[in-house]
GROMACS .gro file of C-alpha atoms in nm:
model
  246
    1MET     CA    1   2.785  -1.799  -4.027
    2THR     CA    2   3.140  -1.810  -3.891
    3LYS     CA    3   3.273  -2.144  -3.770
    4ARG     CA    4   3.384  -2.141  -3.406
    5GLU     CA    5   3.569  -2.473  -3.375
    6PRO     CA    6   3.911  -2.454  -3.547
    7LEU     CA    7   3.995  -2.824  -3.563
    8MET     CA    8   3.758  -2.933  -3.841
    9SER     CA    9   3.622  -2.771  -4.156
   10LYS     CA   10   3.278  -2.623  -4.205
   11GLU     CA   11   3.217  -2.896  -4.464
   12TYR     CA   12   3.282  -3.158  -4.198
   13PHE     CA   13   3.034  -2.998  -3.959
   14ASP     CA   14   2.770  -2.952  -4.229
   15HIS     CA   15   2.792  -3.320  -4.319
   16HIS     CA   16   2.799  -3.427  -3.956
   17LEU     CA   17   2.490  -3.223  -3.873
   18ILE     CA   18   2.294  -3.361  -4.167
   19THR     CA   19   2.392  -3.718  -4.080
   20VAL     CA   20   2.305  -3.689  -3.711
   21ASP     CA   21   1.972  -3.523  -3.786
   22GLN     CA   22   1.884  -3.800  -4.029
   23PHE     CA   23   1.953  -4.065  -3.765
   24LEU     CA   24   1.751  -3.868  -3.511
   25GLN     CA   25   1.450  -3.828  -3.737
   26LYS     CA   26   1.456  -4.197  -3.829
   27THR     CA   27   1.462  -4.298  -3.462
   28LEU     CA   28   1.179  -4.062  -3.375
   29ALA     CA   29   0.968  -4.178  -3.668
   30ASN     CA   30   1.004  -4.542  -3.564
   31MET     CA   31   0.991  -4.499  -3.187
   32ASP     CA   32   0.679  -4.712  -3.142
   33THR     CA   33   0.850  -5.011  -3.305
   34TYR     CA   34   1.141  -5.040  -3.059
   35THR     CA   35   1.115  -5.305  -2.790
   36ASP     CA   36   1.389  -5.131  -2.592
   37GLN     CA   37   1.225  -4.793  -2.543
   38ALA     CA   38   1.489  -4.670  -2.299
   39GLY     CA   39   1.767  -4.759  -2.542
   40ALA     CA   40   1.593  -4.578  -2.826
   41LYS     CA   41   1.535  -4.270  -2.612
   42PHE     CA   42   1.899  -4.278  -2.506
   43ASP     CA   43   1.994  -4.267  -2.875
   44VAL     CA   44   1.763  -3.967  -2.920
   45LEU     CA   45   1.931  -3.790  -2.628
   46ARG     CA   46   2.279  -3.854  -2.768
   47ASP     CA   47   2.177  -3.721  -3.110
   48CYS     CA   48   2.020  -3.410  -2.957
   49LEU     CA   49   2.338  -3.346  -2.760
   50SER     CA   50   2.548  -3.393  -3.071
   51LEU     CA   51   2.337  -3.140  -3.261
   52LEU     CA   52   2.360  -2.885  -2.979
   53TYR     CA   53   2.738  -2.908  -2.950
   54ALA     CA   54   2.808  -2.928  -3.323
   55ARG     CA   55   2.581  -2.637  -3.409
   56TYR     CA   56   2.770  -2.417  -3.167
   57SER     CA   57   3.099  -2.537  -3.322
   58ARG     CA   58   2.969  -2.471  -3.674
   59GLY     CA   59   2.873  -2.114  -3.584
   60TYR     CA   60   2.496  -2.118  -3.547
   61PRO     CA   61   2.352  -1.807  -3.375
   62ILE     CA   62   2.353  -1.843  -2.998
   63THR     CA   63   1.984  -1.758  -2.971
   64SER     CA   64   1.901  -2.057  -3.192
   65LEU     CA   65   2.083  -2.290  -2.952
   66LYS     CA   66   1.819  -2.234  -2.685
   67SER     CA   67   1.575  -2.457  -2.873
   68ASP     CA   68   1.850  -2.718  -2.920
   69PHE     CA   69   1.911  -2.715  -2.546
   70MET     CA   70   1.541  -2.765  -2.477
   71HIS     CA   71   1.538  -3.062  -2.715
   72VAL     CA   72   1.819  -3.212  -2.508
   73LEU     CA   73   1.630  -3.155  -2.185
   74GLU     CA   74   1.305  -3.298  -2.319
   75ALA     CA   75   1.488  -3.601  -2.458
   76TRP     CA   76   1.654  -3.661  -2.120
   77GLU     CA   77   1.321  -3.634  -1.940
   78ALA     CA   78   1.171  -3.886  -2.182
   79LEU     CA   79   1.463  -4.120  -2.116
   80ARG     CA   80   1.417  -4.088  -1.740
   81ASP     CA   81   1.050  -4.183  -1.778
   82ALA     CA   82   1.130  -4.484  -1.996
   83ASP     CA   83   1.433  -4.611  -1.805
   84VAL     CA   84   1.241  -4.798  -1.536
   85ASP     CA   85   1.537  -5.031  -1.470
   86ASP     CA   86   1.772  -4.736  -1.422
   87VAL     CA   87   2.017  -4.857  -1.683
   88TYR     CA   88   2.125  -4.504  -1.778
   89THR     CA   89   2.223  -4.380  -1.433
   90ASN     CA   90   2.461  -4.096  -1.525
   91SER     CA   91   2.687  -4.174  -1.229
   92PHE     CA   92   2.942  -3.906  -1.142
   93LYS     CA   93   3.153  -4.139  -0.930
   94ASN     CA   94   3.198  -4.405  -1.194
   95ASP     CA   95   3.246  -4.201  -1.508
   96LEU     CA   96   3.433  -3.876  -1.569
   97THR     CA   97   3.249  -3.842  -1.901
   98ASN     CA   98   2.916  -3.820  -1.719
   99TYR     CA   99   3.051  -3.559  -1.480
  100VAL     CA  100   3.205  -3.340  -1.751
  101GLU     CA  101   2.888  -3.351  -1.958
  102SER     CA  102   2.663  -3.276  -1.662
  103VAL     CA  103   2.859  -2.978  -1.531
  104GLY     CA  104   2.881  -2.860  -1.891
  105LEU     CA  105   2.505  -2.874  -1.938
  106LEU     CA  106   2.448  -2.694  -1.611
  107SER     CA  107   2.685  -2.428  -1.741
  108LEU     CA  108   2.503  -2.408  -2.072
  109SER     CA  109   2.171  -2.361  -1.896
  110VAL     CA  110   2.322  -2.059  -1.720
  111LEU     CA  111   2.505  -1.921  -2.023
  112LEU     CA  112   2.194  -1.948  -2.241
  113GLN     CA  113   2.006  -1.757  -1.972
  114PHE     CA  114   1.736  -2.007  -1.889
  115ASP     CA  115   1.525  -1.938  -1.584
  116SER     CA  116   1.534  -2.145  -1.269
  117SER     CA  117   1.243  -2.370  -1.371
  118VAL     CA  118   1.449  -2.510  -1.659
  119ILE     CA  119   1.756  -2.553  -1.440
  120TYR     CA  120   1.552  -2.744  -1.180
  121ARG     CA  121   1.430  -2.979  -1.456
  122LEU     CA  122   1.786  -3.032  -1.567
  123LEU     CA  123   1.898  -3.117  -1.214
  124VAL     CA  124   1.624  -3.381  -1.188
  125CYS     CA  125   1.772  -3.547  -1.496
  126ILE     CA  126   2.134  -3.513  -1.383
  127ARG     CA  127   2.073  -3.652  -1.030
  128ASN     CA  128   2.398  -3.710  -0.829
  129GLU     CA  129   2.288  -3.474  -0.554
  130GLY     CA  130   2.557  -3.422  -0.292
  131GLN     CA  131   2.825  -3.610  -0.485
  132ASP     CA  132   3.067  -3.331  -0.577
  133LEU     CA  133   3.174  -3.006  -0.411
  134LEU     CA  134   3.213  -2.802  -0.729
  135PHE     CA  135   2.880  -2.911  -0.872
  136GLU     CA  136   2.693  -2.833  -0.549
  137ARG     CA  137   2.868  -2.498  -0.505
  138PHE     CA  138   2.777  -2.406  -0.864
  139VAL     CA  139   2.412  -2.505  -0.811
  140ALA     CA  140   2.391  -2.301  -0.489
  141ARG     CA  141   2.542  -1.999  -0.662
  142VAL     CA  142   2.297  -2.021  -0.952
  143LEU     CA  143   1.979  -2.104  -0.760
  144GLY     CA  144   2.056  -1.984  -0.410
  145PRO     CA  145   2.070  -2.206  -0.100
  146GLN     CA  146   1.894  -2.534  -0.172
  147GLN     CA  147   1.770  -2.828   0.030
  148ARG     CA  148   2.026  -3.054  -0.134
  149LYS     CA  149   2.261  -3.304   0.022
  150PRO     CA  150   2.597  -3.142   0.104
  151ALA     CA  151   2.900  -3.274  -0.081
  152LYS     CA  152   3.209  -3.382   0.111
  153LYS     CA  153   3.472  -3.392  -0.161
  154LEU     CA  154   3.576  -3.297  -0.511
  155LEU     CA  155   3.541  -3.611  -0.722
  156TYR     CA  156   3.801  -3.517  -0.984
  157PRO     CA  157   4.053  -3.283  -0.818
  158LYS     CA  158   4.321  -3.341  -1.082
  159VAL     CA  159   4.092  -3.180  -1.337
  160TYR     CA  160   3.872  -2.947  -1.135
  161GLN     CA  161   4.063  -2.829  -0.827
  162ALA     CA  162   4.164  -2.496  -0.982
  163LEU     CA  163   3.809  -2.424  -1.099
  164TYR     CA  164   3.670  -2.504  -0.756
  165ASP     CA  165   3.937  -2.288  -0.592
  166ALA     CA  166   3.840  -2.004  -0.825
  167SER     CA  167   3.486  -2.018  -0.689
  168GLU     CA  168   3.616  -1.957  -0.336
  169ALA     CA  169   3.925  -1.738  -0.388
  170PRO     CA  170   3.952  -1.360  -0.340
  171ALA     CA  171   3.849  -1.170  -0.652
  172LYS     CA  172   4.205  -1.076  -0.751
  173GLU     CA  173   4.308  -1.446  -0.758
  174GLN     CA  174   4.010  -1.586  -0.943
  175PRO     CA  175   4.108  -1.511  -1.305
  176GLU     CA  176   4.451  -1.674  -1.267
  177LEU     CA  177   4.294  -1.989  -1.122
  178ILE     CA  178   4.055  -2.023  -1.416
  179HIS     CA  179   4.346  -1.953  -1.650
  180GLN     CA  180   4.531  -2.245  -1.489
  181PHE     CA  181   4.223  -2.464  -1.516
  182LEU     CA  182   4.173  -2.390  -1.886
  183ALA     CA  183   4.542  -2.430  -1.967
  184HIS     CA  184   4.537  -2.793  -1.846
  185TRP     CA  185   4.172  -2.887  -1.901
  186TYR     CA  186   4.195  -3.084  -2.222
  187LYS     CA  187   4.497  -3.297  -2.138
  188ARG     CA  188   4.354  -3.377  -1.794
  189ILE     CA  189   4.024  -3.506  -1.931
  190LYS     CA  190   4.193  -3.766  -2.149
  191ASN     CA  191   3.971  -4.037  -1.998
  192VAL     CA  192   3.646  -3.893  -2.133
  193GLY     CA  193   3.493  -4.094  -2.412
  194TRP     CA  194   3.524  -3.823  -2.676
  195HIS     CA  195   3.886  -3.721  -2.610
  196ASP     CA  196   4.079  -3.688  -2.939
  197ALA     CA  197   3.763  -3.774  -3.135
  198HIS     CA  198   3.876  -3.541  -3.416
  199LYS     CA  199   4.159  -3.785  -3.491
  200GLY     CA  200   3.920  -4.069  -3.568
  201PRO     CA  201   3.812  -4.188  -3.914
  202LYS     CA  202   3.622  -3.914  -4.100
  203GLY     CA  203   3.628  -3.697  -3.790
  204GLY     CA  204   3.519  -3.965  -3.544
  205GLY     CA  205   3.186  -3.799  -3.471
  206PHE     CA  206   3.370  -3.491  -3.345
  207LYS     CA  207   3.137  -3.219  -3.211
  208GLY     CA  208   3.390  -2.966  -3.086
  209TYR     CA  209   3.590  -2.923  -2.768
  210TRP     CA  210   3.442  -2.659  -2.539
  211CYS     CA  211   3.497  -2.600  -2.170
  212TRP     CA  212   3.149  -2.470  -2.097
  213GLU     CA  213   3.211  -2.487  -1.723
  214ALA     CA  214   3.494  -2.232  -1.731
  215ALA     CA  215   3.252  -1.977  -1.877
  216GLY     CA  216   2.965  -2.089  -1.656
  217VAL     CA  217   3.162  -2.054  -1.334
  218ALA     CA  218   3.313  -1.722  -1.445
  219LEU     CA  219   2.967  -1.584  -1.511
  220ALA     CA  220   2.802  -1.723  -1.199
  221PHE     CA  221   3.076  -1.598  -0.967
  222GLY     CA  222   3.130  -1.264  -1.143
  223ILE     CA  223   3.486  -1.339  -1.251
  224ASP     CA  224   3.652  -1.113  -1.510
  225ASP     CA  225   3.739  -1.333  -1.810
  226SER     CA  226   3.956  -1.083  -1.998
  227SER     CA  227   4.280  -1.266  -1.911
  228PHE     CA  228   4.168  -1.610  -2.031
  229ARG     CA  229   3.890  -1.549  -2.283
  230ASP     CA  230   4.120  -1.616  -2.579
  231LEU     CA  231   4.250  -1.949  -2.453
  232PRO     CA  232   4.156  -2.264  -2.645
  233TYR     CA  233   3.825  -2.428  -2.550
  234TYR     CA  234   3.675  -2.116  -2.392
  235PRO     CA  235   3.336  -2.028  -2.555
  236LYS     CA  236   3.393  -1.656  -2.538
  237ASP     CA  237   3.104  -1.538  -2.755
  238LEU     CA  238   2.865  -1.748  -2.547
  239ALA     CA  239   3.013  -1.591  -2.233
  240ASP     CA  240   2.967  -1.246  -2.387
  241PHE     CA  241   2.607  -1.330  -2.479
  242ALA     CA  242   2.533  -1.424  -2.119
  243ARG     CA  243   2.710  -1.125  -1.965
  244THR     CA  244   2.513  -0.877  -2.176
  245ARG     CA  245   2.187  -1.033  -2.061
  246SER     CA  246   2.252  -1.110  -1.697
   0.00000   0.00000   0.00000
C-alpha cells in the first residue's frame, strides 16, 4: 500500500485511522445513551468523513473507498433525520468549508462511479439548491437537466472562477484554466477550517489535502488532465480509475 499524501508519514496515518475508528465505534455503541442525538450523529458523520479522506491519503485501494463513501452518505442521512431543529444546516453562503466539502463529495461520487440514485441521495443531504453557479452546472452535467432552482452567481469567485470558466470554455482552453485553478487552490481556501491542519500538534487531525473537484469537473466535462495531473492536490489515480470506467 503506497501512501498518496506526501505531507505526513504512513505511521501518522495509521495511528490517525486507528484513533478515529475507535472514537467512531464508541459513539455508535453508545448511541442510545446520548440525549443530543443530532450532535452524536454529527460526530459519526465527521468520523466517517475523516476515515474516507485519510484512507485515500494513506493509500487504500480505490475500490475499498466506495464503502467508506457509503458510510458517509448513510451517516449524513441519519443526521438529517435526527436534526429536527436544523442545527447542522450545511450553508454554502455562510461557510466556505461547507461549500468546499460539498462540491468535493459530489466530485467523489462521480469519481468513484456511483450511479445517479446515490448522487440524488447525496444532493438531498447537501441541500443548497440554486445557491451556486458552479455547483448547479456540475450537477446538470452529471445528472442531465434537472428541475432545480437556477443559480445566479458564483459564491466564491476568488477560489472557483477558473474552475467554473473551465466548464464553459472551448476545449483547447479548458486544461489551462484548471491548471490555474489548481495552482492557486490551496492558498485561496485559507479560510476553511482544516487549512494548515498538518502544522498542528501531532498532525492536528490532518486527513490530507485533495482537490477532488478539479478531477471531478475534468472528468464530467471531458477535459484532458495530462497538463495538470502532476500538480499538488490533484488525485490523479482516482481520476484515472474513473476515466477507465466511464
